Coordinates of C-alpha atoms in Angstrom, one line a residue:
M1 CA 0.0 0.0 0.0
T2 CA 1.6 3.2 -1.1
D3 CA -0.6 5.5 1.1
R4 CA 0.8 4.2 4.4
T5 CA 3.4 6.9 5.2
L6 CA 6.2 7.6 7.6
V7 CA 7.2 11.2 8.2
L8 CA 10.7 12.0 9.4
H9 CA 12.0 15.5 10.3
P10 CA 15.8 15.5 10.6
D11 CA 16.7 18.2 13.1
L12 CA 20.1 19.3 11.8
L13 CA 22.3 20.3 14.8
Q14 CA 25.3 21.4 12.9
P15 CA 27.8 23.8 14.4
G16 CA 27.9 27.2 12.8
V17 CA 24.4 26.8 11.3
Q18 CA 21.8 29.2 12.7
P19 CA 18.9 27.3 14.3
S20 CA 15.5 27.6 12.7
L21 CA 12.9 30.0 14.1
R22 CA 10.5 27.0 14.4
A23 CA 10.6 24.2 16.9
P24 CA 11.4 20.8 15.4
E25 CA 8.0 19.5 16.5
A26 CA 6.3 22.4 14.7
R27 CA 8.3 21.5 11.5
L28 CA 7.2 17.9 11.9
Q29 CA 3.5 18.9 12.2
E30 CA 3.8 21.0 9.0
A31 CA 5.3 18.0 7.2
I32 CA 2.5 15.8 8.4
G33 CA 0.1 18.5 7.1
L34 CA 1.8 18.4 3.7
A35 CA 1.5 14.6 3.6
T36 CA -2.2 14.6 4.5
A37 CA -2.8 17.4 1.9
I38 CA -2.5 14.8 -0.8
G39 CA -4.3 12.0 0.9
L40 CA -1.4 10.1 2.5
G41 CA -2.2 8.2 5.7
V42 CA 0.6 9.0 8.2
E43 CA 1.2 5.9 10.3
H44 CA 4.3 7.1 12.1
A45 CA 6.1 10.4 12.5
E46 CA 9.1 11.5 14.5
V47 CA 11.9 14.1 14.9
A48 CA 15.4 12.8 14.6
A49 CA 18.4 14.8 16.0
V50 CA 21.2 14.8 13.4
K51 CA 24.5 16.0 14.8
Q52 CA 26.5 15.0 11.8
V53 CA 25.2 14.8 8.2
R54 CA 26.1 11.5 6.5
P55 CA 26.8 12.0 2.8
A56 CA 25.4 8.6 2.0
T57 CA 22.1 8.7 3.9
L58 CA 21.9 12.1 5.7
I59 CA 21.0 10.3 9.0
G60 CA 23.0 7.9 11.0
G61 CA 23.2 4.1 10.3
G62 CA 21.6 3.2 13.6
L63 CA 18.5 5.3 12.8
V64 CA 18.3 3.9 9.3
E65 CA 18.2 0.3 10.8
R66 CA 15.7 1.2 13.5
L67 CA 13.4 2.9 11.0
A68 CA 13.7 -0.1 8.6
E69 CA 12.1 -2.2 11.3
T70 CA 9.3 0.3 11.8
I71 CA 8.7 0.5 8.1
A72 CA 8.5 -3.3 7.8
E73 CA 6.3 -3.7 10.8
K74 CA 3.8 -1.0 9.8
R75 CA 4.0 -1.9 6.1
I76 CA 5.0 1.6 5.1
G77 CA 5.0 2.3 1.4
V78 CA 6.2 5.9 1.4
V79 CA 8.8 7.7 3.6
I80 CA 8.8 11.5 3.6
V81 CA 12.1 13.0 4.8
D82 CA 11.3 16.6 5.7
S83 CA 14.6 17.9 4.4
A84 CA 16.5 18.2 1.1
L85 CA 18.0 14.8 0.0
T86 CA 20.7 14.4 -2.6
P87 CA 20.0 11.9 -5.4
V88 CA 22.6 9.5 -3.8
Q89 CA 21.0 9.8 -0.3
Q90 CA 17.5 9.2 -1.7
R91 CA 18.7 6.1 -3.6
N92 CA 20.5 4.6 -0.6
L93 CA 17.6 5.1 1.7
E94 CA 15.2 3.5 -0.8
R95 CA 17.5 0.5 -0.9
A96 CA 17.8 0.3 2.9
W97 CA 14.1 0.7 3.5
Q98 CA 12.7 -1.1 0.4
C99 CA 10.1 1.6 -0.2
K100 CA 9.6 4.9 -2.0
V101 CA 11.5 7.9 -0.4
I102 CA 10.7 11.5 -1.2
D103 CA 12.2 14.6 0.3
R104 CA 10.5 17.9 1.1
T105 CA 10.9 19.3 -2.4
G106 CA 9.5 16.1 -4.0
L107 CA 6.5 16.3 -1.6
I108 CA 5.7 19.9 -2.4
L109 CA 6.0 19.2 -6.1
E110 CA 3.5 16.3 -5.7
I111 CA 1.0 18.6 -4.0
F112 CA 1.4 21.3 -6.7
G113 CA 1.0 18.7 -9.4
A114 CA -2.3 17.4 -7.8
R115 CA -3.7 20.9 -7.2
A116 CA -2.9 22.8 -10.4
R117 CA -6.0 23.5 -12.5
T118 CA -5.2 26.1 -15.1
K119 CA -3.1 25.5 -18.1
E120 CA -0.4 27.8 -16.9
G121 CA -0.4 26.2 -13.4
K122 CA 0.0 22.7 -14.9
L123 CA 2.8 23.8 -17.2
Q124 CA 4.7 25.5 -14.3
V125 CA 4.4 22.4 -12.1
E126 CA 5.5 20.1 -14.9
L127 CA 8.5 22.4 -15.6
A128 CA 9.5 22.4 -12.0
A129 CA 9.1 18.6 -11.6
L130 CA 11.2 17.9 -14.7
S131 CA 13.9 20.2 -13.6
Y132 CA 13.9 18.4 -10.3
Q133 CA 13.9 14.9 -11.9
R134 CA 16.7 15.8 -14.3
S135 CA 19.1 16.0 -11.4
R136 CA 17.9 12.7 -10.0
L137 CA 18.8 10.4 -13.0
V138 CA 21.3 8.3 -11.0
R139 CA 19.2 5.3 -10.3
S140 CA 20.7 1.8 -10.6
W141 CA 18.3 0.7 -13.3
T142 CA 19.0 -2.5 -15.2
H143 CA 18.7 -0.9 -18.6
L144 CA 21.4 1.7 -18.2
E145 CA 24.1 -0.2 -20.3
R146 CA 25.2 1.6 -23.4
Q147 CA 23.3 0.9 -26.6
R148 CA 25.1 0.0 -29.8
G149 CA 25.7 2.8 -32.2
G150 CA 26.9 3.0 -35.8
V151 CA 26.2 0.5 -38.6
G152 CA 26.4 -3.3 -38.5
F153 CA 28.9 -5.1 -36.3
M154 CA 31.5 -2.3 -36.2
G155 CA 29.3 0.2 -34.4
G156 CA 30.8 1.9 -31.4
P157 CA 29.1 2.7 -28.1
G158 CA 26.0 4.8 -28.4
E159 CA 24.1 6.8 -25.8
S160 CA 23.5 5.3 -22.4
Q161 CA 19.9 5.1 -21.2
L162 CA 20.7 7.8 -18.7
E163 CA 21.8 10.2 -21.5
I164 CA 18.7 9.4 -23.5
D165 CA 16.4 10.1 -20.5
R166 CA 18.2 13.3 -19.7
R167 CA 18.0 14.4 -23.3
L168 CA 14.3 13.7 -23.5
I169 CA 13.7 15.6 -20.3
T170 CA 15.8 18.5 -21.6
E171 CA 13.8 18.6 -24.8
R172 CA 10.5 18.5 -22.9
I173 CA 11.7 21.4 -20.7
T174 CA 12.5 23.4 -23.8
R175 CA 9.0 22.8 -25.2
L176 CA 7.4 23.7 -21.8
K177 CA 9.3 27.0 -21.6
K178 CA 8.1 27.9 -25.1
E179 CA 4.5 27.1 -24.1
L180 CA 4.8 29.0 -20.9
K181 CA 6.1 32.1 -22.8
Q182 CA 2.9 32.0 -24.9
V183 CA 0.7 31.6 -21.9
Q184 CA 2.6 34.4 -20.1
R185 CA 2.2 36.6 -23.2
T186 CA -1.6 36.1 -22.9
R187 CA -1.4 36.9 -19.2
G188 CA 0.5 40.1 -20.1
L189 CA -2.3 41.1 -22.5
H190 CA -4.9 40.5 -19.8
R191 CA -2.8 42.7 -17.5
G192 CA -2.7 45.4 -20.1
A193 CA -6.5 45.2 -20.5
R194 CA -6.9 45.6 -16.7
Q195 CA -4.6 48.7 -16.9
R196 CA -6.8 50.2 -19.5
V197 CA -10.0 49.6 -17.5
P198 CA -8.4 50.4 -15.1
Y199 CA -9.0 49.4 -11.5
P200 CA -6.3 49.2 -8.8
V201 CA -5.2 45.7 -8.1
V202 CA -4.7 44.4 -4.5
A203 CA -2.8 41.1 -4.2
F204 CA -3.2 38.8 -1.3
V205 CA 0.0 37.0 -0.2
G206 CA 0.8 35.0 2.9
Y207 CA 2.0 31.7 4.3
T208 CA 0.0 28.7 3.2
N209 CA -3.1 28.1 5.3
A210 CA -3.0 31.6 6.7
G211 CA -6.6 32.1 5.6
K212 CA -6.1 34.1 2.4
S213 CA -8.8 32.3 0.4
T214 CA -11.3 32.5 3.3
L215 CA -10.7 36.3 3.6
F216 CA -10.9 36.6 -0.2
N217 CA -14.3 34.8 -0.2
R218 CA -15.5 37.0 2.7
L219 CA -14.6 40.3 1.0
T220 CA -15.7 39.3 -2.5
E221 CA -18.5 36.8 -1.9
A222 CA -16.6 34.4 -4.2
K223 CA -16.5 30.6 -3.8
V224 CA -12.8 30.0 -4.0
L225 CA -11.9 26.6 -2.4
A226 CA -10.9 27.4 1.2
Q227 CA -10.0 24.5 3.5
D228 CA -8.0 24.0 6.7
Q229 CA -5.3 22.5 4.5
L230 CA -1.9 23.4 3.2
F231 CA -1.9 24.6 -0.4
A232 CA -5.7 24.3 -0.8
T233 CA -5.6 26.6 -3.7
L234 CA -2.8 27.3 -6.3
D235 CA -4.2 29.1 -9.3
P236 CA -4.6 32.9 -8.9
T237 CA -8.2 34.2 -8.8
M238 CA -9.4 37.8 -9.3
R239 CA -12.7 39.5 -8.3
R240 CA -14.0 43.0 -8.3
V241 CA -14.9 44.7 -5.0
V242 CA -16.4 48.1 -4.2
L243 CA -14.7 49.9 -1.4
P244 CA -16.5 52.1 1.2
S245 CA -15.6 55.2 -0.8
G246 CA -17.3 53.8 -3.9
Q247 CA -14.0 53.0 -5.7
T248 CA -13.8 49.7 -7.5
V249 CA -10.7 47.5 -7.0
I250 CA -9.6 44.1 -8.1
L251 CA -8.6 41.6 -5.4
S252 CA -6.2 38.9 -6.4
D253 CA -5.7 35.7 -4.4
T254 CA -2.3 34.1 -5.1
V255 CA -0.6 30.8 -4.1
G256 CA 0.5 30.5 -0.5
F257 CA 4.2 30.5 0.5
I258 CA 6.0 28.0 2.7
S259 CA 9.4 27.6 4.3
D260 CA 12.1 26.0 2.1
L261 CA 10.0 26.5 -1.0
P262 CA 11.8 24.5 -3.8
T263 CA 14.0 26.6 -6.0
D264 CA 12.7 25.0 -9.1
L265 CA 9.2 25.8 -8.1
I266 CA 9.9 29.4 -7.4
A267 CA 11.6 29.7 -10.8
A268 CA 8.6 28.0 -12.5
F269 CA 6.0 30.2 -10.7
R270 CA 8.0 33.4 -11.0
A271 CA 5.8 34.8 -13.8
T272 CA 2.7 34.2 -11.6
L273 CA 4.3 35.6 -8.5
E274 CA 5.4 38.7 -10.5
E275 CA 1.7 39.5 -10.7
V276 CA 2.3 40.6 -7.1
L277 CA 4.8 43.2 -8.4
E278 CA 2.2 44.7 -10.7
A279 CA -0.3 45.2 -7.8
D280 CA -1.0 48.6 -6.5
L281 CA -1.2 47.2 -3.0
I282 CA 0.1 44.0 -1.4
L283 CA -1.9 42.6 1.5
H284 CA 0.2 40.2 3.7
V285 CA -2.3 38.0 5.4
R286 CA -0.9 36.4 8.6
D287 CA -2.2 33.6 10.8
I288 CA -1.7 35.6 14.0
A289 CA -2.9 32.7 16.2
H290 CA -0.3 30.3 14.9
A291 CA 2.6 29.5 17.2
D292 CA 5.1 30.1 14.4
S293 CA 3.5 33.3 13.1
R294 CA 6.8 35.2 13.3
A295 CA 8.7 32.6 11.5
Q296 CA 6.0 32.4 8.8
E297 CA 6.2 36.2 8.4
A298 CA 9.9 35.9 7.9
D299 CA 9.5 33.2 5.2
V300 CA 6.9 35.3 3.3
K301 CA 9.0 38.4 3.4
A302 CA 12.0 36.4 2.2
V303 CA 10.1 35.3 -0.9
L304 CA 8.8 38.9 -1.5
G305 CA 12.4 40.1 -1.1
D306 CA 13.5 37.8 -3.9
L307 CA 10.8 39.3 -6.0
G308 CA 12.0 42.8 -5.3
V309 CA 9.4 43.8 -2.6
T310 CA 11.3 45.2 0.3
E311 CA 10.0 45.0 3.9
N312 CA 9.6 48.8 4.1
A313 CA 7.6 49.0 0.8
T314 CA 4.9 51.6 1.2
H315 CA 2.4 49.4 -0.7
L316 CA 2.8 46.4 1.6
L317 CA 0.0 46.2 4.2
E318 CA -0.5 43.7 7.0
V319 CA -3.7 41.8 7.9
L320 CA -3.6 39.7 11.1
N321 CA -6.1 37.0 10.5
K322 CA -7.8 34.4 12.7
A323 CA -8.5 36.8 15.5
D324 CA -11.3 34.5 16.6
L325 CA -8.6 32.1 18.0
L326 CA -7.1 34.8 20.3
G327 CA -8.0 35.3 23.9
P328 CA -8.2 38.7 25.6
Q329 CA -4.7 38.4 27.0
D330 CA -3.3 37.5 23.5
R331 CA -5.0 40.6 22.0
S332 CA -3.5 42.8 24.7
R333 CA 0.0 41.5 24.2
L334 CA -0.5 41.9 20.4
A335 CA -1.5 45.5 20.8
L336 CA 1.6 46.2 23.0
R337 CA 4.0 44.3 20.7
D338 CA 2.8 46.2 17.6
A339 CA 2.7 49.6 19.1
G340 CA 4.7 52.1 17.1
K341 CA 4.8 49.8 14.0
P342 CA 3.0 50.5 10.7
P343 CA -0.8 49.9 11.3
A344 CA -2.1 46.4 10.8
V345 CA -5.7 45.3 10.9
L346 CA -6.8 42.5 13.2
C347 CA -9.6 40.4 11.7
S348 CA -11.3 37.0 11.4
A349 CA -12.2 35.9 7.9
L350 CA -14.2 33.1 9.5
T351 CA -16.5 35.2 11.6
G352 CA -16.3 38.5 9.7
E353 CA -14.8 40.5 12.6
G354 CA -12.7 43.4 11.3
C355 CA -13.2 42.6 7.6
G356 CA -14.8 46.1 7.2
D357 CA -11.6 47.5 8.7
V358 CA -9.6 45.6 6.0
L359 CA -11.6 47.3 3.2
A360 CA -11.2 50.7 5.0
M361 CA -7.4 50.2 5.2
I362 CA -7.3 49.4 1.5
D363 CA -9.4 52.4 0.8
Q364 CA -7.2 54.7 2.9
A365 CA -3.9 53.3 1.4
L366 CA -5.2 53.9 -2.2
S367 CA -6.5 57.3 -1.3
A368 CA -3.1 58.3 0.0
K369 CA -1.7 57.7 -3.5
R370 CA -4.1 60.2 -5.1
V371 CA -3.4 63.8 -5.8
Q372 CA -6.0 66.5 -5.5
R373 CA -6.8 68.3 -8.7
T374 CA -9.3 70.9 -9.9
L375 CA -10.8 70.2 -13.3
H376 CA -13.1 72.3 -15.5
L377 CA -15.1 70.7 -18.2
P378 CA -18.3 71.4 -20.1
V379 CA -21.4 69.9 -18.5
S380 CA -22.2 68.4 -21.9
E381 CA -19.1 66.0 -21.6
G382 CA -21.1 63.2 -20.0
A383 CA -18.6 60.5 -20.8
A384 CA -15.7 62.4 -19.1
L385 CA -17.8 63.2 -16.1
S386 CA -18.9 59.6 -15.7
W387 CA -15.3 58.4 -16.1
L388 CA -14.1 60.7 -13.3
Y389 CA -16.8 59.4 -11.0
D390 CA -15.8 55.8 -11.7
H391 CA -12.0 56.3 -11.4
A392 CA -11.5 59.3 -9.0
E393 CA -12.8 60.4 -5.7
V394 CA -15.0 63.5 -6.3
L395 CA -14.6 65.8 -3.4
E396 CA -16.6 68.7 -4.7
R397 CA -18.5 69.8 -7.8
K398 CA -19.9 73.2 -8.7
D399 CA -21.9 73.6 -11.9
D400 CA -23.1 76.7 -13.8
A401 CA -24.9 76.8 -17.1
L402 CA -21.9 75.5 -19.1
V403 CA -19.0 74.4 -17.0
A404 CA -18.6 71.8 -14.2
C405 CA -15.9 72.7 -11.7
M406 CA -14.8 69.4 -10.1
T407 CA -12.3 68.9 -7.2
V408 CA -11.1 65.3 -7.4
K409 CA -8.5 63.1 -5.9
I410 CA -6.9 60.9 -8.6
T411 CA -3.8 58.8 -9.0
Q412 CA -1.2 60.0 -11.5
P413 CA -1.6 56.9 -13.8
D414 CA -5.4 57.4 -13.8
F415 CA -5.0 61.1 -14.6
Q416 CA -2.7 60.3 -17.5
R417 CA -5.4 57.9 -18.8
Y418 CA -8.0 60.6 -18.4
L419 CA -5.9 62.9 -20.6
K420 CA -5.4 60.2 -23.2
L421 CA -9.1 59.3 -23.3
F422 CA -10.3 63.0 -23.4
P423 CA -7.4 64.9 -25.0
E424 CA -9.8 67.8 -25.8
L425 CA -10.1 68.4 -22.1
A426 CA -6.4 68.1 -21.4
E427 CA -6.0 71.6 -20.0
E428 CA -6.2 71.6 -16.2
K429 CA -7.0 74.9 -14.5
A430 CA -6.2 75.4 -10.9
E431 CA -8.9 78.0 -10.2
L432 CA -12.0 79.5 -11.8
P433 CA -11.5 83.0 -13.2
E434 CA -12.7 85.6 -10.7
D435 CA -14.6 88.0 -13.0
S436 CA -17.5 87.0 -15.2
D437 CA -15.8 88.3 -18.4
S438 CA -12.8 86.1 -18.0
L439 CA -15.1 83.2 -17.0
E440 CA -17.1 83.5 -20.2
S441 CA -13.8 83.8 -22.2
A442 CA -12.5 80.7 -20.6
I443 CA -15.7 78.8 -21.3
E444 CA -15.7 79.9 -24.9
N445 CA -12.0 79.0 -25.4
Q446 CA -12.5 75.5 -23.9
L447 CA -15.6 74.8 -26.0
Q448 CA -13.8 76.0 -29.2
S449 CA -10.8 73.8 -28.3
G450 CA -13.3 70.8 -27.9

């Protein structure tokens, strides 16, 4: 049975290596969560202290023998080692335990492969998996002897099966990259279309299972899959939401992050993750009730840093989710700890507590990016007036018989779009002329220019 699983977390106690922010038991529980996320039944799990890394097996020989007995007794079919294994270590452990062995990278790739739904997601996962497998072609297969090459009996040695497999994988990787470029080109066209609409984009990021999808559903009334499960959703989803000020924004739910995210997977998903860079605001959703909340925060910020989003970025906001799991004392400590830091909203996506505050924070952050402008345009310009109401915050409007004087707050990109859409109204006037003669002249000039 291949679904009976043993999970092992090697706690590497090497001198000179900075210890993890997480407790080994917490790391083990996360690995168990990853295993159950793809339907594996965990029969045994333990933390093993590793004082010296063995090049052949990572862990010591005594532990290998003891676990071999457990594996045979419990009829284990899969062993998950919650660490990075070299191809040689993986092969040796499979020989010793007589079962399938996968490391943390392989496990996460399995989950992504099972969860990807869109064409782009499937291509990205396959690309990452093939890049991972290409480095693992060291198995002692019986068919790895060299094939004969050349013509007749005088042919020399041809390609080995390993070389053929590696070549086939390389060719498939090349084809996948070409397909991904085409899909990413389509994504770029969609992004361009959104910029022409345009609505500000707010991207949700956070550690996996922090409650991003639940919060996304709460704010948008969408039905994105949201479960108490690691990597419940992979493919990005976008929905429109109207903020308290009346402004429309697009919320984007992205894939969750995790510690030690495989390098191949980050590379494959980079185009999707770069959607975050295009966002006007980034909402970092944290599971504030989790024991490793600080460590999870550090992992997310490390991935964002790799993408070019610094910790002090002005468009990075923080949402502290799962407030329903906090007691009064926890809330008090949280308030004291975060005093003097950039404001963060405490909410519960499950109960709805504080979700209105989340929208208000988004509204306020977007409003801060707007510049106040005074515009004069003929009252007959219904299309321009409607566009301003849809894309700017109208603070004041004064109309006379011919001209509407509007004081608006608008972002610079939106103002540039306004000028492109309505070039005949491009002249911006800071004030209305004081005397009636100059007012009539200004109106006449503007109408003539239109």
